[in-house]
XYZ file of C-alpha atoms in Angstrom:
605
model
C -59.754 11.149 -24.835
C -60.257 12.085 -21.172
C -63.743 12.022 -19.685
C -65.840 14.975 -20.783
C -66.415 17.581 -18.108
C -70.115 18.422 -17.768
C -70.582 21.655 -19.610
C -73.442 23.950 -20.518
C -73.315 26.846 -22.894
C -74.648 30.203 -21.780
C -78.445 30.529 -21.632
C -80.042 32.275 -24.620
C -82.286 34.580 -22.529
C -80.103 37.675 -23.004
C -77.839 38.453 -25.945
C -75.429 41.372 -26.555
C -75.824 43.688 -29.542
C -72.975 46.105 -28.796
C -70.261 46.287 -26.128
C -69.263 49.802 -25.070
C -66.022 49.011 -23.272
C -63.706 51.400 -21.413
C -60.514 50.007 -19.858
C -57.888 51.812 -17.768
C -54.786 49.642 -17.240
C -52.259 50.481 -14.509
C -48.821 49.482 -15.797
C -47.219 49.932 -12.351
C -49.610 48.037 -10.083
C -50.684 45.552 -12.814
C -54.393 46.105 -12.357
C -57.093 47.572 -14.569
C -60.425 49.287 -14.081
C -63.241 48.682 -16.522
C -66.650 50.028 -17.428
C -68.978 48.053 -19.645
C -72.101 49.530 -21.208
C -73.613 46.779 -23.309
C -76.685 47.210 -25.479
C -78.486 43.905 -25.027
C -81.665 42.179 -26.106
C -83.708 40.258 -23.553
C -85.164 37.410 -25.623
C -86.999 35.667 -22.787
C -88.253 37.310 -19.592
C -85.799 36.548 -16.761
C -84.631 37.888 -13.416
C -80.982 37.007 -13.990
C -78.239 37.490 -16.556
C -75.550 34.809 -16.928
C -72.227 35.838 -18.472
C -68.651 34.584 -18.620
C -66.309 36.133 -16.080
C -62.920 34.999 -14.747
C -60.468 36.707 -12.373
C -62.630 39.848 -12.410
C -64.391 41.531 -9.488
C -67.678 43.226 -10.337
C -68.311 46.361 -8.283
C -71.749 47.388 -9.548
C -74.167 46.157 -12.206
C -77.493 47.497 -13.455
C -79.937 47.066 -16.312
C -82.046 49.824 -17.851
C -84.805 48.705 -20.235
C -85.195 51.085 -23.167
C -87.373 53.986 -22.040
C -87.622 52.716 -18.455
C -85.848 53.063 -15.124
C -82.527 51.494 -14.206
C -82.669 48.330 -12.062
C -79.610 47.489 -9.923
C -78.451 43.900 -9.585
C -78.840 42.656 -6.035
C -76.316 39.816 -6.234
C -73.325 38.530 -8.162
C -72.978 34.756 -7.967
C -69.578 33.660 -9.306
C -69.300 30.079 -10.603
C -65.502 30.017 -10.677
C -65.195 26.484 -11.994
C -67.356 27.339 -15.009
C -65.932 30.882 -15.310
C -69.432 32.349 -15.160
C -71.206 34.989 -13.143
C -74.950 35.269 -12.547
C -76.299 38.794 -12.030
C -79.551 38.637 -10.027
C -82.198 41.364 -10.284
C -85.030 42.130 -7.853
C -87.637 42.146 -10.632
C -88.159 40.354 -13.927
C -86.436 41.805 -16.966
C -89.056 41.837 -19.731
C -88.457 40.987 -23.371
C -86.968 43.892 -25.308
C -83.799 45.938 -25.576
C -81.906 47.761 -22.867
C -78.524 48.780 -21.466
C -76.479 46.592 -19.138
C -73.871 48.557 -17.135
C -71.081 46.885 -15.167
C -68.161 48.467 -13.301
C -65.351 46.022 -12.556
C -61.665 45.616 -11.742
C -59.152 42.980 -12.839
C -55.498 42.023 -12.809
C -52.927 42.459 -15.580
C -51.785 38.875 -15.049
C -48.497 37.186 -15.940
C -50.111 34.094 -17.507
C -49.915 35.280 -21.146
C -53.696 34.996 -21.484
C -56.554 37.430 -21.079
C -55.416 41.029 -20.475
C -51.815 40.495 -19.358
C -48.508 42.238 -18.805
C -45.553 41.765 -21.129
C -42.052 42.619 -19.895
C -39.510 44.435 -22.069
C -36.357 46.521 -21.554
C -35.648 50.039 -22.791
C -32.411 50.968 -24.578
C -30.961 52.022 -21.203
C -31.807 48.635 -19.666
C -34.832 49.777 -17.623
C -37.468 47.048 -17.259
C -40.967 48.152 -18.268
C -44.285 46.489 -19.011
C -46.814 46.627 -21.809
C -50.462 45.581 -21.445
C -51.516 43.160 -24.189
C -54.229 40.575 -24.891
C -54.607 36.944 -25.915
C -58.242 35.831 -25.866
C -58.500 32.643 -27.957
C -60.064 30.345 -27.001
C -61.857 31.566 -23.857
C -59.952 34.373 -22.182
C -61.821 37.537 -23.193
C -63.718 36.862 -19.945
C -60.493 37.725 -18.041
C -60.593 41.261 -19.477
C -64.316 42.063 -19.220
C -67.561 40.235 -18.375
C -68.962 38.986 -21.690
C -70.760 36.269 -23.600
C -67.498 34.516 -24.455
C -68.663 32.028 -27.076
C -67.743 32.277 -30.780
C -71.379 32.199 -31.952
C -72.449 35.115 -29.718
C -71.290 38.002 -31.900
C -71.698 41.740 -31.357
C -70.067 45.053 -32.255
C -67.490 46.704 -29.986
C -66.781 50.342 -29.124
C -63.451 50.401 -27.284
C -61.959 53.250 -25.220
C -58.544 52.878 -23.574
C -57.290 55.281 -20.885
C -53.497 55.100 -21.033
C -50.307 57.038 -20.229
C -49.916 59.783 -22.829
C -46.422 58.595 -23.844
C -47.662 55.089 -24.719
C -49.035 53.645 -27.957
C -52.612 52.360 -27.652
C -54.051 50.009 -30.273
C -57.244 48.018 -30.767
C -59.030 46.222 -33.605
C -60.242 49.395 -35.297
C -58.724 52.726 -36.291
C -58.317 55.504 -33.722
C -61.016 58.181 -34.051
C -60.304 60.413 -31.034
C -57.451 61.024 -28.608
C -58.075 63.582 -25.849
C -56.709 64.465 -22.382
C -58.171 62.459 -19.518
C -59.849 64.991 -17.199
C -58.835 63.288 -13.905
C -55.085 62.929 -14.653
C -52.944 65.110 -16.913
C -50.538 62.196 -17.512
C -53.254 60.094 -19.149
C -55.128 60.261 -22.441
C -58.438 58.770 -23.500
C -58.132 56.920 -26.808
C -61.338 56.072 -28.651
C -61.564 53.582 -31.523
C -64.144 53.208 -34.289
C -66.933 50.649 -33.922
C -66.013 47.144 -35.061
C -68.076 44.972 -37.397
C -70.100 42.195 -35.782
C -67.464 39.834 -34.344
C -66.686 37.169 -31.733
C -65.173 38.046 -28.366
C -62.056 35.896 -28.860
C -60.943 38.211 -31.699
C -61.068 41.438 -29.662
C -57.630 42.888 -28.820
C -55.914 45.850 -27.206
C -52.253 46.728 -26.736
C -50.720 49.500 -24.623
C -46.951 49.955 -24.744
C -43.925 51.524 -26.437
C -43.466 50.667 -30.104
C -42.070 51.984 -33.362
C -43.798 51.213 -36.646
C -43.391 51.141 -40.417
C -46.403 51.651 -42.651
C -47.669 51.481 -46.217
C -50.961 51.173 -48.061
C -51.947 48.020 -49.898
C -53.065 48.222 -53.529
C -56.629 48.234 -52.158
C -55.987 51.320 -50.019
C -55.858 49.502 -46.656
C -53.456 51.112 -44.159
C -50.907 48.457 -43.128
C -48.596 48.963 -40.157
C -46.030 46.716 -38.522
C -45.272 47.648 -34.901
C -41.869 46.657 -33.524
C -39.931 47.151 -30.293
C -38.480 50.672 -30.085
C -35.408 50.995 -32.296
C -36.229 47.959 -34.438
C -38.540 49.482 -37.062
C -36.169 48.331 -39.798
C -36.901 44.728 -38.779
C -40.610 45.185 -39.599
C -40.092 46.017 -43.271
C -40.142 42.465 -44.621
C -43.404 41.599 -42.824
C -44.834 44.892 -44.094
C -43.980 43.897 -47.675
C -45.575 40.474 -47.171
C -48.750 41.932 -45.631
C -49.117 44.562 -48.376
C -48.896 41.807 -51.034
C -51.094 39.365 -49.118
C -54.195 41.509 -48.542
C -54.870 42.090 -52.286
C -54.172 38.401 -52.998
C -56.876 37.267 -50.556
C -59.281 39.983 -51.716
C -58.947 38.719 -55.288
C -58.946 35.045 -54.317
C -62.138 35.225 -52.235
C -63.633 38.077 -54.281
C -64.538 39.671 -50.939
C -62.870 42.955 -49.850
C -60.951 43.192 -46.574
C -63.670 44.631 -44.325
C -61.648 46.953 -42.035
C -59.895 50.264 -42.845
C -56.560 49.152 -41.351
C -54.498 46.173 -40.291
C -51.791 46.288 -37.636
C -49.214 43.541 -37.110
C -47.382 43.830 -33.791
C -44.472 41.957 -32.195
C -45.121 41.143 -28.523
C -42.194 40.430 -26.173
C -43.983 37.737 -24.094
C -46.277 35.713 -26.323
C -47.329 32.085 -25.861
C -48.487 31.236 -29.388
C -46.746 31.882 -32.715
C -49.339 34.515 -33.606
C -53.010 35.395 -33.085
C -55.371 36.635 -35.799
C -57.259 39.311 -33.803
C -59.331 41.200 -36.385
C -57.349 44.243 -37.526
C -54.676 43.855 -34.810
C -52.658 40.671 -35.316
C -50.245 39.850 -32.492
C -47.017 37.904 -33.079
C -44.137 36.382 -31.226
C -41.100 38.507 -32.194
C -39.446 35.643 -34.129
C -42.581 35.239 -36.282
C -42.630 38.886 -37.409
C -39.217 40.534 -37.218
C -36.483 40.072 -39.820
C -33.017 41.554 -39.406
C -32.100 42.583 -42.986
C -28.405 41.881 -42.331
C -28.471 38.709 -40.243
C -31.738 36.779 -40.749
C -31.482 33.634 -42.894
C -33.807 32.712 -45.766
C -35.651 30.093 -43.667
C -36.560 32.867 -41.162
C -37.950 34.971 -44.011
C -40.029 32.069 -45.277
C -41.322 31.394 -41.754
C -42.389 35.040 -41.324
C -44.031 35.038 -44.776
C -46.003 31.881 -43.918
C -47.130 33.119 -40.494
C -48.218 36.498 -41.909
C -50.050 34.700 -44.727
C -51.739 32.388 -42.213
C -52.985 35.123 -39.880
C -54.197 37.398 -42.677
C -56.166 34.506 -44.213
C -58.064 34.333 -40.923
C -59.225 37.943 -41.412
C -61.714 36.398 -43.858
C -61.841 32.726 -42.913
C -62.398 32.747 -39.161
C -63.035 36.423 -38.465
C -65.580 37.465 -41.113
C -67.098 33.974 -40.981
C -66.497 32.215 -37.663
C -66.934 28.604 -36.580
C -70.123 27.997 -34.636
C -68.268 26.076 -31.908
C -64.765 24.847 -31.176
C -65.524 21.457 -32.768
C -64.952 23.196 -36.122
C -61.678 24.851 -35.123
C -59.750 22.274 -37.193
C -61.268 23.744 -40.355
C -60.409 27.289 -39.322
C -56.770 26.351 -38.713
C -56.387 23.657 -41.365
C -57.674 26.015 -44.057
C -55.336 28.843 -43.018
C -52.430 26.378 -42.767
C -53.048 25.405 -46.413
C -53.788 28.787 -47.959
C -50.732 30.396 -46.315
C -48.666 28.290 -48.728
C -50.841 29.243 -51.703
C -50.365 32.891 -50.789
C -46.589 32.657 -50.269
C -46.234 30.734 -53.543
C -48.034 33.622 -55.275
C -45.962 36.340 -53.570
C -42.589 34.527 -53.615
C -42.560 31.837 -56.345
C -38.786 31.516 -55.944
C -39.308 29.812 -52.550
C -40.649 26.568 -54.151
C -42.828 26.507 -51.065
C -45.036 23.517 -51.991
C -42.066 21.149 -51.862
C -41.475 22.452 -48.347
C -45.154 21.875 -47.517
C -44.720 18.200 -48.421
C -41.515 17.850 -46.429
C -42.987 19.632 -43.395
C -46.787 19.480 -42.963
C -47.763 16.584 -45.236
C -44.998 14.212 -44.111
C -45.421 15.054 -40.431
C -49.183 14.521 -40.654
C -48.747 11.099 -42.278
C -46.175 10.002 -39.703
C -48.492 10.921 -36.807
C -51.699 9.722 -38.429
C -50.217 6.257 -39.100
C -49.877 5.647 -35.356
C -52.448 3.622 -33.454
C -53.024 6.508 -31.031
C -53.966 9.033 -33.724
C -57.377 10.735 -33.748
C -59.787 12.062 -36.387
C -59.258 15.639 -37.581
C -62.689 16.611 -36.310
C -63.289 15.788 -32.667
C -66.446 16.876 -30.896
C -65.580 19.539 -28.293
C -67.772 19.973 -25.233
C -65.971 22.082 -22.652
C -63.689 24.648 -24.361
C -60.796 23.526 -22.129
C -60.671 20.434 -24.359
C -59.468 22.564 -27.299
C -55.849 22.449 -26.137
C -56.072 18.711 -25.506
C -57.158 17.781 -29.030
C -55.532 20.486 -31.091
C -52.217 19.267 -32.446
C -50.259 18.671 -35.652
C -52.991 16.378 -36.946
C -55.519 19.209 -36.724
C -53.149 21.692 -38.393
C -51.032 19.595 -40.757
C -53.464 16.838 -41.741
C -56.195 19.487 -41.881
C -54.077 21.548 -44.305
C -53.187 18.439 -46.330
C -56.776 17.296 -46.870
C -57.856 20.855 -47.770
C -55.020 20.881 -50.335
C -56.280 17.562 -51.719
C -59.843 18.922 -51.781
C -58.737 22.053 -53.683
C -56.974 19.855 -56.273
C -60.028 17.566 -56.577
C -62.443 20.458 -57.110
C -60.160 22.635 -59.268
C -59.126 26.190 -58.462
C -61.936 27.978 -60.314
C -64.805 26.083 -58.671
C -63.018 26.152 -55.311
C -62.820 29.956 -55.420
C -66.454 30.147 -56.506
C -67.484 27.996 -53.548
C -65.355 30.001 -51.123
C -66.932 33.252 -52.303
C -70.396 31.770 -51.895
C -69.557 30.571 -48.367
C -68.000 33.865 -47.213
C -70.810 35.934 -48.743
C -73.598 33.787 -47.307
C -72.188 33.633 -43.773
C -70.347 36.978 -43.443
C -70.529 38.368 -39.889
C -72.218 35.088 -38.914
C -71.165 31.599 -37.817
C -70.915 28.383 -39.753
C -70.129 24.693 -39.308
C -67.812 22.505 -41.392
C -70.818 21.121 -43.286
C -71.752 24.636 -44.459
C -68.445 24.944 -46.318
C -68.874 21.496 -47.891
C -72.341 22.529 -49.078
C -71.033 25.714 -50.740
C -68.182 23.822 -52.427
C -70.591 21.075 -53.514
C -72.915 23.615 -55.133
C -70.002 25.286 -56.925
C -68.389 22.075 -58.186
C -71.227 19.582 -58.580
C -69.061 16.985 -56.803
C -69.986 14.953 -53.668
C -67.829 17.035 -51.334
C -69.624 16.250 -48.059
C -69.509 12.496 -48.682
C -65.843 12.584 -49.699
C -64.661 14.814 -46.863
C -66.509 13.014 -44.072
C -64.314 9.955 -44.799
C -61.228 12.128 -44.187
C -62.366 14.211 -41.207
C -64.466 11.820 -39.124
C -62.195 8.760 -39.094
C -58.548 8.601 -38.143
C -55.805 7.404 -40.446
C -55.423 7.315 -44.219
C -55.229 4.665 -46.936
C -52.419 2.734 -48.555
C -53.225 2.326 -52.252
C -51.757 -0.870 -53.754
C -51.412 -0.694 -57.519
C -50.374 -3.229 -60.144
C -50.505 -2.921 -63.913
C -51.029 -4.965 -67.047
C -50.202 -3.909 -70.633
C -52.614 -4.726 -73.491
C -51.298 -3.247 -76.739
C -51.393 0.562 -76.222
C -53.594 0.323 -73.157
C -52.406 0.162 -69.526
C -54.786 -1.500 -67.093
C -54.280 -0.624 -63.424
C -55.747 -2.570 -60.530
C -56.098 -0.434 -57.400
C -56.982 -1.554 -53.904
C -57.009 0.375 -50.634
C -56.551 -0.493 -46.998
C -55.717 1.487 -43.876
C -52.012 2.266 -43.561
C -50.596 1.569 -40.093
C -47.014 2.204 -39.013
C -47.209 -0.880 -36.795
C -48.004 -3.194 -39.703
C -51.045 -4.138 -41.799
C -54.429 -3.174 -40.375
C -55.808 -6.185 -38.502
C -59.180 -4.801 -37.490
C -62.305 -6.811 -38.272
C -63.356 -4.299 -40.876
C -60.832 -2.005 -42.527
C -62.082 1.563 -42.899
C -62.288 2.936 -46.423
C -61.935 6.389 -47.882
C -63.310 8.184 -50.905
C -59.924 8.942 -52.463
C -59.369 11.510 -55.243
C -56.784 9.725 -57.393
C -54.740 11.363 -60.139
C -52.430 9.436 -62.478
C -49.558 10.729 -64.618
C -47.219 9.118 -67.148
C -43.661 9.754 -68.337
C -45.152 11.633 -71.286
C -46.186 14.464 -68.942
C -44.873 13.841 -65.400
C -46.185 17.090 -63.904
C -49.842 16.808 -64.994
C -52.579 14.239 -64.516
C -53.513 12.087 -67.513
C -56.535 10.785 -65.634
C -58.443 11.814 -62.491
C -60.957 9.643 -60.705
C -62.641 9.171 -57.342
C -61.876 5.822 -55.746
C -65.062 5.282 -53.755
C -64.753 1.528 -53.141
C -62.105 -0.866 -51.779
C -60.985 -2.043 -55.247
C -61.259 -0.763 -58.778
C -59.801 -1.212 -62.243
C -58.622 1.764 -64.284
C -57.934 1.816 -68.014
C -55.357 4.254 -69.450
C -55.563 4.623 -73.216
C -52.579 5.482 -75.449
C -49.893 4.413 -72.985
C -47.235 2.199 -74.527
C -45.150 -0.373 -72.711
C -42.096 1.937 -72.532
C -43.881 4.605 -70.512
C -43.944 4.611 -66.740
C -47.125 5.336 -64.802
C -47.264 7.038 -61.401
C -50.069 7.850 -58.976
C -50.369 11.139 -57.096
C -48.384 13.665 -59.188
C -47.417 16.623 -57.008
C -47.891 14.462 -53.871
C -51.283 16.088 -53.296
C -53.430 13.077 -52.370
C -53.216 12.179 -48.678
C -52.354 8.510 -49.108
C -49.352 6.245 -49.526
C -48.810 4.229 -52.689
C -47.395 0.712 -52.877
C -46.449 -0.249 -56.435
C -45.952 -3.751 -57.767
C -42.216 -4.540 -58.200
C -42.376 -4.091 -61.982
C -44.121 -0.691 -61.745
C -41.610 0.467 -59.154
C -38.701 -0.620 -61.320
C -40.144 1.228 -64.325
C -39.970 4.493 -62.333
C -36.166 4.302 -61.960
C -35.393 6.109 -65.266
C -37.643 9.013 -64.189
C -35.707 9.239 -60.936
C -32.304 9.073 -62.614
C -33.000 11.625 -65.356
C -34.908 13.869 -62.882
C -37.999 13.970 -65.113
C -39.949 13.126 -61.946
C -40.519 16.419 -60.107
C -38.635 16.924 -56.803
C -41.910 16.830 -54.885
C -42.747 13.460 -56.492
C -39.329 12.003 -55.770
C -39.774 13.173 -52.174
C -43.227 11.590 -51.938
C -41.996 8.331 -53.435
C -39.044 8.261 -51.044
C -41.324 8.835 -48.032
C -43.705 6.078 -49.151
C -40.882 3.591 -49.701
C -39.197 4.392 -46.411
C -42.449 3.954 -44.469
C -43.171 0.671 -46.277
C -39.672 -0.612 -45.493
C -40.338 0.269 -41.854
C -43.405 -1.983 -41.729
C -42.180 -5.384 -40.589
C -44.890 -7.364 -42.375
C -44.155 -5.628 -45.654
C -40.473 -6.561 -45.703
C -41.254 -9.709 -47.715
C -42.417 -7.454 -50.538
C -40.011 -4.591 -50.330
C -36.689 -5.803 -48.962
C -35.186 -5.986 -52.459
C -37.139 -3.843 -54.869
C -38.091 -1.086 -52.463
C -34.659 -0.756 -50.916
C -32.917 -0.598 -54.285
C -35.343 2.087 -55.475
C -34.958 3.913 -52.166
C -31.169 3.934 -52.581
C -31.550 5.419 -56.066
C -33.885 8.103 -54.667
C -31.506 8.952 -51.845
C -28.655 9.263 -54.341
C -30.622 11.573 -56.593
């Protein structure tokens, strides 16, 4: 990792309670005017207020204590490197509540972050621009001065002043649209107050769009906004969203907290999608489906992305990570549950096999390299988020959450999730808070198990050999770190607490025995398994480890491969394990014959 930049979070002297925000974008000159009226609480007497601010010019600022006279700021000291501004006041602001007012101007930039301009063409070929937002991780400060940290939550009252022939959207439902007194071509659009939320989830869009709409079974208004003339291409995403909201409501046993959800396709968009609360923004390819020309893989991609972003409406938006260190959990969880959701809505997709071939396999390939990193990396300066956030955070994160869900069991997992979301709703939490809720629900040592997977890089190779004694199969298991470059040669090999499940040919799709391997070696006894039956670890390819079987065990699996009684996902997992073992030079002594012959059988079938 690069050297940490010195970084300090905002001082705790003043905290926002509510942002009253009015923005007037100019879609011709690419500027915007803003007025902020923030209800704040002064927690410690101070003569300055420090906020985040970037690429914004403050014109005036004042503070009025409740029931007292307004005090004008006498100086604005911009710390551009830290993206902060210090407002200085001529007298001390005493503890208590008051109103902070700031008038400011900014630029509708072309950097696809903050409040930016997005280029599109009309049917006649005329080039026009929309004004849209992308605030995660730290770009709300480019749209308005704010306390731009995930743990500093507040409510938001948003007003947009826009051309009257444009669509204006924000997180909440529109409550008033009236003529703007200073210009007959403009309207003032007012939105309902948001719940308590983080700044990075605030959003606004001003542009030309068509939409399709429906109501979910829970009565939530769902709309998909598309480029003009492409409303038909929003219907599939609308169907997915309308199915997804009730699924998550039932799964978490927590209702969706807003009256509406909008999904909108943005012409210029850097990410795949962004989970802004109530107004989810998407790259066009992640939302739009042409009913005549789009292939099935495009439909599955849209279904997964919609499922991912809507999961965040609970996990991330209702309960938010305390700091960016815990972003892996936010994204890893959504990257897992999107598959659970799509499997529920579209069982014909066989989506879990695709999870193994995409996320799980990719995570293992990357995590076996010597330059991998732990899932959870301490983040100081928020600029480090982009440096550390990669496929390991998403795909390994999703894979270990999937393993955790299987270890706990669905019922206790849901119980723990409900407890977590209920306890921390409209608040912030750390990774350990989720482990605690799941531990209480399941009675299992979740924190101890998961710390071995999140705080150290890599994953184990489980070596297994067996011995038959009458109708009893005795398995000897040992673990060591799996490395793509060959056996781990470190002084001390790391170890994991590994949830192990074991199946037999009698019931290939279900576990005959489950256990927690919490030491380097252990012996396992399987009763009522005769010598004709094969035994396999990791049914469903759920555990995040590779398995190396003794030659005789591997050979015994061949009939299950040939007659297809081994599930596709297990044949895939076995093939991946064998291929990676063949690739390890030091392991060739073991696997050049047995592994290759089994691998050829797998490839054939």
